[in-house]
Coordinates of C-alpha atoms in Angstrom, one line a residue:
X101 CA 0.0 0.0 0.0
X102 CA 1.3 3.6 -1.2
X103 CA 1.9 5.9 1.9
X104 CA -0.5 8.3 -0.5
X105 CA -3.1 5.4 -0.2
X106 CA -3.0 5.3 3.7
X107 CA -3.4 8.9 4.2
X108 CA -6.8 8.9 2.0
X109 CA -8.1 5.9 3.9
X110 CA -8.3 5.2 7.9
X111 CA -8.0 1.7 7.6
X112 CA -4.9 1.7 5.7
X113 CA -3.2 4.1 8.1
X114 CA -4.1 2.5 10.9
X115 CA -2.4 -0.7 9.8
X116 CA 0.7 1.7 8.6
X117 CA 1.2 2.8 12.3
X118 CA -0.2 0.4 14.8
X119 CA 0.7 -2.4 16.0
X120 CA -2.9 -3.5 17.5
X121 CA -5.9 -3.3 15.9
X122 CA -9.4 -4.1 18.0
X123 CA -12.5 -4.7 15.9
X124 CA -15.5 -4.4 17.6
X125 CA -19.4 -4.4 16.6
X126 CA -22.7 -6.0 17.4
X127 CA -24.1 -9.3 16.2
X128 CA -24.0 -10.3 12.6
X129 CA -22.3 -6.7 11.3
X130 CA -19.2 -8.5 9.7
X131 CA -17.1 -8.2 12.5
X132 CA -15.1 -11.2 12.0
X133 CA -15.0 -11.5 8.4
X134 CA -13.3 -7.7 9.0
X135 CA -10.6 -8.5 11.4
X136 CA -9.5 -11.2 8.8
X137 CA -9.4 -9.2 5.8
X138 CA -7.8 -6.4 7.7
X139 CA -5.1 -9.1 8.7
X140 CA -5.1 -10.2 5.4
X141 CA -4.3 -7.1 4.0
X142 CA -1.6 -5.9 6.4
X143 CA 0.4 -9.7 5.7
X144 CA 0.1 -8.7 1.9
X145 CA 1.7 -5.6 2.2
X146 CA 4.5 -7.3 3.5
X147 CA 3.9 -7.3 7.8
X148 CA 3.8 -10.3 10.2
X149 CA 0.6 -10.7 11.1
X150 CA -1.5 -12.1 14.1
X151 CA -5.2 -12.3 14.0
X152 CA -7.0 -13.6 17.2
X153 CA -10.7 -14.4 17.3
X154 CA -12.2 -15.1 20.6
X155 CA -15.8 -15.9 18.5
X156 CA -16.4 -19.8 18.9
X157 CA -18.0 -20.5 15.9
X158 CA -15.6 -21.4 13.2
X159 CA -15.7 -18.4 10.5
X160 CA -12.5 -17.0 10.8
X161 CA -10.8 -20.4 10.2
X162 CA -12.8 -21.2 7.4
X163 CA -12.1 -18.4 5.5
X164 CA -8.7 -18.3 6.0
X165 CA -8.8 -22.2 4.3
X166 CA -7.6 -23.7 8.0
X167 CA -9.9 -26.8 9.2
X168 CA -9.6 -25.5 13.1
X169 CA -8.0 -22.7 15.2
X170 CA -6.3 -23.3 18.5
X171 CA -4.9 -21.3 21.3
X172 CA -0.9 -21.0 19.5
X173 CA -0.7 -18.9 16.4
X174 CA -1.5 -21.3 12.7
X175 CA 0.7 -20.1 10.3
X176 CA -1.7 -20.0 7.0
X177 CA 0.1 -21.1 3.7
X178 CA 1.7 -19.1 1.1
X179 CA -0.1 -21.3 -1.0
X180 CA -3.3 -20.1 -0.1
X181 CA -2.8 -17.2 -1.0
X182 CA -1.2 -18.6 -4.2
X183 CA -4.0 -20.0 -5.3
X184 CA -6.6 -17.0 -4.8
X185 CA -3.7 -15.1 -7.2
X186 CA -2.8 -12.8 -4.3
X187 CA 1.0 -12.2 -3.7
X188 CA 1.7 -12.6 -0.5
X189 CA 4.8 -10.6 0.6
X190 CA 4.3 -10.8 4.5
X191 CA 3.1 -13.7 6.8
X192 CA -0.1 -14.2 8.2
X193 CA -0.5 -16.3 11.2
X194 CA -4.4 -17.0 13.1
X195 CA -5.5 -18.4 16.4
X196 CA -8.8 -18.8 18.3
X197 CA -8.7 -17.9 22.5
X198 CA -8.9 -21.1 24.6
X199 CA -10.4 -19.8 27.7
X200 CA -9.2 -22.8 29.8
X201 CA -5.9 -23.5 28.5
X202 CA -5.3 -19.6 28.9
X203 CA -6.6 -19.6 32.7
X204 CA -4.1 -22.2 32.9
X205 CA -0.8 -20.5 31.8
X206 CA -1.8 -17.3 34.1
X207 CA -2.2 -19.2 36.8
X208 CA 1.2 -21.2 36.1
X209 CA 3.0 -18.0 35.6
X210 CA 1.8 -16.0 39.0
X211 CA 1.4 -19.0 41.6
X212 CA 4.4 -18.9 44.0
X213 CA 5.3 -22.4 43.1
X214 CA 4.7 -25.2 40.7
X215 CA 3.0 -26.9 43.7
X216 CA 0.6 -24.2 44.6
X217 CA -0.1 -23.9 40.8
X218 CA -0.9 -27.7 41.0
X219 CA -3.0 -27.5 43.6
X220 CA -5.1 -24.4 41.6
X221 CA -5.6 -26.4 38.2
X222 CA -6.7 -29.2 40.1
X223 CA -9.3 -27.7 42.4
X224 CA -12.8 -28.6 41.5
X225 CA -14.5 -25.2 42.0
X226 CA -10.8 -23.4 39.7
X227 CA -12.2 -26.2 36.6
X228 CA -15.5 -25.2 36.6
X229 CA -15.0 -21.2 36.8
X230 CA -11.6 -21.1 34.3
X231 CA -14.2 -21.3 31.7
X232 CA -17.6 -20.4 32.9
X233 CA -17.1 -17.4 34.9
X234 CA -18.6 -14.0 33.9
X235 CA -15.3 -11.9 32.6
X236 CA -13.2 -14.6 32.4
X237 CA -13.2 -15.6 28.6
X238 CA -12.5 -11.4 28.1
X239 CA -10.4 -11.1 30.3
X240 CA -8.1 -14.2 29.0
X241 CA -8.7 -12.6 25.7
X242 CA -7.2 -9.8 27.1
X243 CA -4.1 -11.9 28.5
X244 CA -3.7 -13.4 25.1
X245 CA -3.1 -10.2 23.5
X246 CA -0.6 -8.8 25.8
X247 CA 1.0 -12.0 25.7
X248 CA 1.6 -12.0 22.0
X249 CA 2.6 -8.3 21.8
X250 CA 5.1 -8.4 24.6
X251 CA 6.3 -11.7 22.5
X252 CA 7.5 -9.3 20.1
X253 CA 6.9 -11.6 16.9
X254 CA 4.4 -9.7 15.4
X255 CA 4.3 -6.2 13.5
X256 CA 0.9 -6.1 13.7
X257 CA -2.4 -8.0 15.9
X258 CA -5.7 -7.9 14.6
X259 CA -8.1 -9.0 17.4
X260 CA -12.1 -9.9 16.6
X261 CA -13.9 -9.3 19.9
X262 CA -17.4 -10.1 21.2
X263 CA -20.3 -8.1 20.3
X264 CA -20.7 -4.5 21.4
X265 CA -22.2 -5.1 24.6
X266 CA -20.3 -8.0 25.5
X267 CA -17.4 -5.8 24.2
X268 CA -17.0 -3.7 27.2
X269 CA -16.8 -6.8 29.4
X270 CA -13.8 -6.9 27.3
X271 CA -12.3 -3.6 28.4
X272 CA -13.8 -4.2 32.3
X273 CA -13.1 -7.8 32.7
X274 CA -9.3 -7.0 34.5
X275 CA -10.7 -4.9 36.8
X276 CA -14.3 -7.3 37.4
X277 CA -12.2 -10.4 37.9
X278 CA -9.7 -9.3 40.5
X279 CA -12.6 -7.7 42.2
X280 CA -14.4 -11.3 42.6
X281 CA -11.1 -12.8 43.9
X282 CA -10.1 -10.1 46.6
X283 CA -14.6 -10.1 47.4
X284 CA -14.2 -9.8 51.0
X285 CA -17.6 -10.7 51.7
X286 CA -17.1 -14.1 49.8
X287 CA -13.9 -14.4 52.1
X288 CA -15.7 -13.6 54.9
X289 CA -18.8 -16.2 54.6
X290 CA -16.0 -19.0 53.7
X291 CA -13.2 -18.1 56.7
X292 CA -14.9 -21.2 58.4
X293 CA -13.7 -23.7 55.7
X294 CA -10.5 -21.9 55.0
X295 CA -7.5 -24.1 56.0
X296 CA -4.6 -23.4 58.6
X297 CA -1.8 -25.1 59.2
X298 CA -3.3 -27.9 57.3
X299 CA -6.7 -27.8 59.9
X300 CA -9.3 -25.8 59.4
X301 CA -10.4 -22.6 60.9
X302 CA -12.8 -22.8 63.9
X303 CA -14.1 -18.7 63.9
X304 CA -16.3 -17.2 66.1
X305 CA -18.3 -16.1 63.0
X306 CA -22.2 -16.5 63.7
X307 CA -23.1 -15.1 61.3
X308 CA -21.2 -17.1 58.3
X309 CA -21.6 -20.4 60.5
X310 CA -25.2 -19.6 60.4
X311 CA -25.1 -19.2 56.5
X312 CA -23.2 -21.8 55.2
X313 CA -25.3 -24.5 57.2
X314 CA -28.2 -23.3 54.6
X315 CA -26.1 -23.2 52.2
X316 CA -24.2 -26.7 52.8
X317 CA -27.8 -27.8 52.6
X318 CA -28.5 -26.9 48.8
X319 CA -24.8 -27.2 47.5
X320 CA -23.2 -29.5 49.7
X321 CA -20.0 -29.5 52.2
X322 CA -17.6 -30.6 49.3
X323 CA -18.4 -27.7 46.6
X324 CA -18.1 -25.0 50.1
X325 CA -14.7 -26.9 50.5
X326 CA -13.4 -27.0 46.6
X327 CA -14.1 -23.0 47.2
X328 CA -12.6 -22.2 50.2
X329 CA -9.0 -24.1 49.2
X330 CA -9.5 -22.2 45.5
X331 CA -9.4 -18.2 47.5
X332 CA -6.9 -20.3 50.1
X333 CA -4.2 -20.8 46.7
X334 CA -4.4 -17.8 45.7
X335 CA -2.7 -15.8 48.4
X336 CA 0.3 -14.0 46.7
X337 CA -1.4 -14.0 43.9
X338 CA -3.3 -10.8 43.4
X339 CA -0.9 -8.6 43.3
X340 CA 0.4 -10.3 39.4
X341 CA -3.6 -10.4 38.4
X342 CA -3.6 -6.6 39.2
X343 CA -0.1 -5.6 37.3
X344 CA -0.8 -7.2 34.6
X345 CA -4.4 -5.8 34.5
X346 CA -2.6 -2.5 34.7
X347 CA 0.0 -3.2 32.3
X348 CA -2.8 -4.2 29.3
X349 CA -5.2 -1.2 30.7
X350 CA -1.6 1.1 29.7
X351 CA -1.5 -1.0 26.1
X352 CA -5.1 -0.1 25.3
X353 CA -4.4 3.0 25.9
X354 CA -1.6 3.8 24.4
X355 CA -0.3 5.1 20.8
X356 CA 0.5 1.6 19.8
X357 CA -3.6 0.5 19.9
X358 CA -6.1 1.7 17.8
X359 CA -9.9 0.7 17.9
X360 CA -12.1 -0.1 14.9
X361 CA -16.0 0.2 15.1
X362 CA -17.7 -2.3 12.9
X363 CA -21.4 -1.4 12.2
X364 CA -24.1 -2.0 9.5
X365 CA -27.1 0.5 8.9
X366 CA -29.3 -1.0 10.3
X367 CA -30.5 0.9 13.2
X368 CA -29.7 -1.4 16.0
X369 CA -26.2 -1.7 15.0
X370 CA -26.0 2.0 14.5
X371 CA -27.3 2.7 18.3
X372 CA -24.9 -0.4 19.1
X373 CA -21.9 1.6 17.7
X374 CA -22.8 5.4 19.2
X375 CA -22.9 3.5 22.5
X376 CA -19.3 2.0 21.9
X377 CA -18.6 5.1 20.5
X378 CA -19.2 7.0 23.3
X379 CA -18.1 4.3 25.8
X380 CA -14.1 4.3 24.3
X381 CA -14.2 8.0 24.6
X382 CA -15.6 7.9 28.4
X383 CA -12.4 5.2 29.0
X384 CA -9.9 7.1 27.1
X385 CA -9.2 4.7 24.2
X386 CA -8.4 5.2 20.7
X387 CA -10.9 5.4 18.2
X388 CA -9.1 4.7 15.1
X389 CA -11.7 4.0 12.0
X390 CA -15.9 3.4 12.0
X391 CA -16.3 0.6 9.2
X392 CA -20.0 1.0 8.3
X393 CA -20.2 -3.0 6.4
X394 CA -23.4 -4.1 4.2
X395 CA -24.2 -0.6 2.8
X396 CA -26.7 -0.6 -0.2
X397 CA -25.8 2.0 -3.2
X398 CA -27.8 4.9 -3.8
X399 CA -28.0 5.1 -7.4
X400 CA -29.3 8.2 -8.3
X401 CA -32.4 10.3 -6.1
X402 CA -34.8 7.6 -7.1
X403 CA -37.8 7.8 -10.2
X404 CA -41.3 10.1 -8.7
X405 CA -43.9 8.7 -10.2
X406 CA -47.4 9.1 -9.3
X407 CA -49.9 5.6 -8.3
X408 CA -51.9 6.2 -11.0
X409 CA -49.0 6.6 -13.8
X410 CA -48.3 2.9 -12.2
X411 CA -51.8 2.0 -12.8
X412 CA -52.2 3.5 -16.0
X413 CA -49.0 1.6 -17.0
X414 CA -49.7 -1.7 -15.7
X415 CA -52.5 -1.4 -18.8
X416 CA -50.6 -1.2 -21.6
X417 CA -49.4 -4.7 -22.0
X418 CA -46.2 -6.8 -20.9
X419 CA -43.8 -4.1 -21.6
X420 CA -46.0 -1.5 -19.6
X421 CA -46.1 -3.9 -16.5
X422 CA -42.9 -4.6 -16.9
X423 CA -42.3 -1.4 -16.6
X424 CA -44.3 -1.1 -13.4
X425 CA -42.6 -3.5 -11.6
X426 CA -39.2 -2.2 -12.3
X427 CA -40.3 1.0 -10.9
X428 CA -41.9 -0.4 -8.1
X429 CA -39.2 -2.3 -7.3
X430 CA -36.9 0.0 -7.3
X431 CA -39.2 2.6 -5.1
X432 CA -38.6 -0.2 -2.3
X433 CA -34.6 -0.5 -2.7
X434 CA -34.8 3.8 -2.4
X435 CA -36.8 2.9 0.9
X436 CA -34.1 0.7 2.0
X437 CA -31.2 3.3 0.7
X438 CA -33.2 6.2 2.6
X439 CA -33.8 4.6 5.8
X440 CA -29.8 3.6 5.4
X441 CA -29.3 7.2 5.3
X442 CA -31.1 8.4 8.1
X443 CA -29.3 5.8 10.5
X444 CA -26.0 7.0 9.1
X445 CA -26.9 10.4 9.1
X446 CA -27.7 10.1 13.7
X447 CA -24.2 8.3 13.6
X448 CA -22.2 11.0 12.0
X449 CA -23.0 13.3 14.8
X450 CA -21.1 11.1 17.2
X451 CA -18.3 9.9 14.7
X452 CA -16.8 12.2 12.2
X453 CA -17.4 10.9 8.5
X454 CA -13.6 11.5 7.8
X455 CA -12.6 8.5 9.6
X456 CA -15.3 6.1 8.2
X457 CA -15.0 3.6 5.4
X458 CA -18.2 2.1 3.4
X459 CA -18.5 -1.1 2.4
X460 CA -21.0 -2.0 0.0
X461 CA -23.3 -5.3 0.1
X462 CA -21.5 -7.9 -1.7
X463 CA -23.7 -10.5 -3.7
X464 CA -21.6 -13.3 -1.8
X465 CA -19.9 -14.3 1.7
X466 CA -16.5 -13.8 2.5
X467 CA -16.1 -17.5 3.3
X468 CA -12.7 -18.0 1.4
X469 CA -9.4 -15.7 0.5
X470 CA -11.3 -14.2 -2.6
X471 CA -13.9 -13.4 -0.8
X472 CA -11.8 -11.8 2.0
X473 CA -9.6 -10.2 -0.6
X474 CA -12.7 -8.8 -2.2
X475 CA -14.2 -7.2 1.1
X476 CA -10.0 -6.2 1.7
X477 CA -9.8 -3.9 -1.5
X478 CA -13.1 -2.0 -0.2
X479 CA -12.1 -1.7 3.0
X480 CA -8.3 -0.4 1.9
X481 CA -9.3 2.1 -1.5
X482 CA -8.6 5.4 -0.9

């Protein structure tokens, strides 16, 4: 890409100058097919590119021609790119966040000691919040970035997040998580069950006595225990969950980061995008580029014609109906165009149209590299 090219387009600048790029959207906007053809773009200019998906479902990985994603970095063959007649002067490399096995590795890293770190993966109540918990899959996601820009390997990370909503769990979820470990009131209730010395406390606690003999009643003594070792493990702990939630707080927030707001027109995903919008701007992050995806193409202001034109029309023979239905056809895709417009025009008084990029609606799915280099060219023209 000419330096001319990235200065007429966001997009293209951003991937000139950052080295993290975070897409993020609502629902069913194009968010993932995006973040790969953003990735794809940046490896065919010639950078190293990562591009991380924390969406389940398998789109990223089929369009990049790879039967499955894991939690380390897929390099994707020259040869896919090859054979979609795309020159590929960079490399492009794809993985999909494994909660668990994440959860895993921090807990490796900030335990004390390998035995203490044994005795967290194996607790009962640690395996069935590494993956369930509310905030945890962000918050590994989260983990996983820092982890693979501190590695240094890669120019450039593309990261596909959640939608919107769930989105700002992804910028909270440091901050949420620590708070349920340190919860003091959790502590509290389970000081009865929390071991010694290898005993178990005996505390004049009435009140958590009282409660955990209802609640030993509905869960059982075993889950209470399973609990009370997990918060027991992770003494010394907290203090390397709360640096390193600081440390990828600072690398959000800094110059190296820029955030990319996928929308359609719709008007959902419009209000879905002034909210997140507004919501990086309240948190001090950088808004890079809006990518408003699925846009229909106003040709021209549309035909006026009058019902009973139509009507007197439809009575002059094939070509005259003909004739009717092409206009009424095309007074619906103006509707469609129009309401478009409206949506768009609320969502420029939040976002400045100078850093937006349109993407038309494509007759197909991005579901290989044509179709990603395709959606890549719109995305990148000046």
């Amino acid at each position: 890409m000419s330096a001319a090219r990235a200065r007429l387009n966001p997009i293209g600048e951003i991937v000139d100058h950052k080295e993290i790029v975070v897409c993020a959207g609502s629902g069913g906007v194009g968010k993932t097919t995006t973040a790969a053809a953003i990735a794809l773009q940046a490896a065919l200019d010639g950078k190293k590119v990562a591009v991380l998906t924390i969406d389940p479902a398998k789109r990223l990985a089929s369009s990049l021609g790879l039967k499955e994603l894991t939690n380390e970095p897929s390099k994707v063959s020259k040869r896919k790119f090859t054979s979609a007649g795309l020159e590929m002067k960079g490399e492009l490399w794809a993985l999909m966040l494994d909660t668990k096995t994440t959860f895993d590795e921090v807990v490796t890293r900030y335990a004390p000691s390998p035995e203490q770190a044994e005795r967290i993966l194996e607790n009962r109540f640690y395996r069935n919040i590494s993956s369930t918990l509310s905030g945890t899959q962000e918050y590994m996601a989260m983990e996983k970035l820092y982890e693979l820009h501190a590695d240094g390997a890669y120019d450039i990370i593309v990261i596909d997040t959640p939608p919107t909503r769930n989105a700002l769990d992804f910028l909270d979820a440091p901050r949420r998580l620590t708070d349920f470990f340190e919860s003091r009131v959790l502590r509290w209730f389970l000081m009865p069950y929390m071991k010694a010395g290898g005993g178990i406390f005996r505390v004049a606690n009435v009140a958590a006595t009282t409660f955990l003999r209802v609640v030993k009643r509905i869960i059982g003594g075993d889950v209470l225990q399973d609990t009370a070792e997990f918060f027991s493990n992770l003494e010394g702990m907290y203090d390397g969950f709360k640096e390193r939630a600081r440390e990828v707080s600072a690398l959000l927030q800094s110059d190296a980061t820029s955030f990319v707001i996928v929308t359609s027109p719709g008007e959902d995903s419009v209000m879905e995008a002034t909210f997140f919008a507004a919501r990086l701007n309240e948190a001090g992050l950088p808004f890079g580029a809006l990518i408003v995806n699925r846009v229909h193409p106003k040709l021209g202001d549309g035909v006026d014609v009058k019902p009973r034109q139509l009507t007197k029309l439809e009575k002059q023979g094939d070509q005259g109906q003909l004739l009717a239905k092409l206009i009424d056809n095309e007074e619906a895709f103006m509707r469609v165009v129009r309401l478009e417009e409206k949506n768009l025009n609320a969502l420029a008084r939040k976002i400045p149209k100078h850093r937006w990029v349109r993407v038309p609606y494509l007759e197909q799915e991005a579901v290989d590299f044509a179709g990603l280099s395709l959606i890549a060219d719109k995305l990148f023209e000046a």
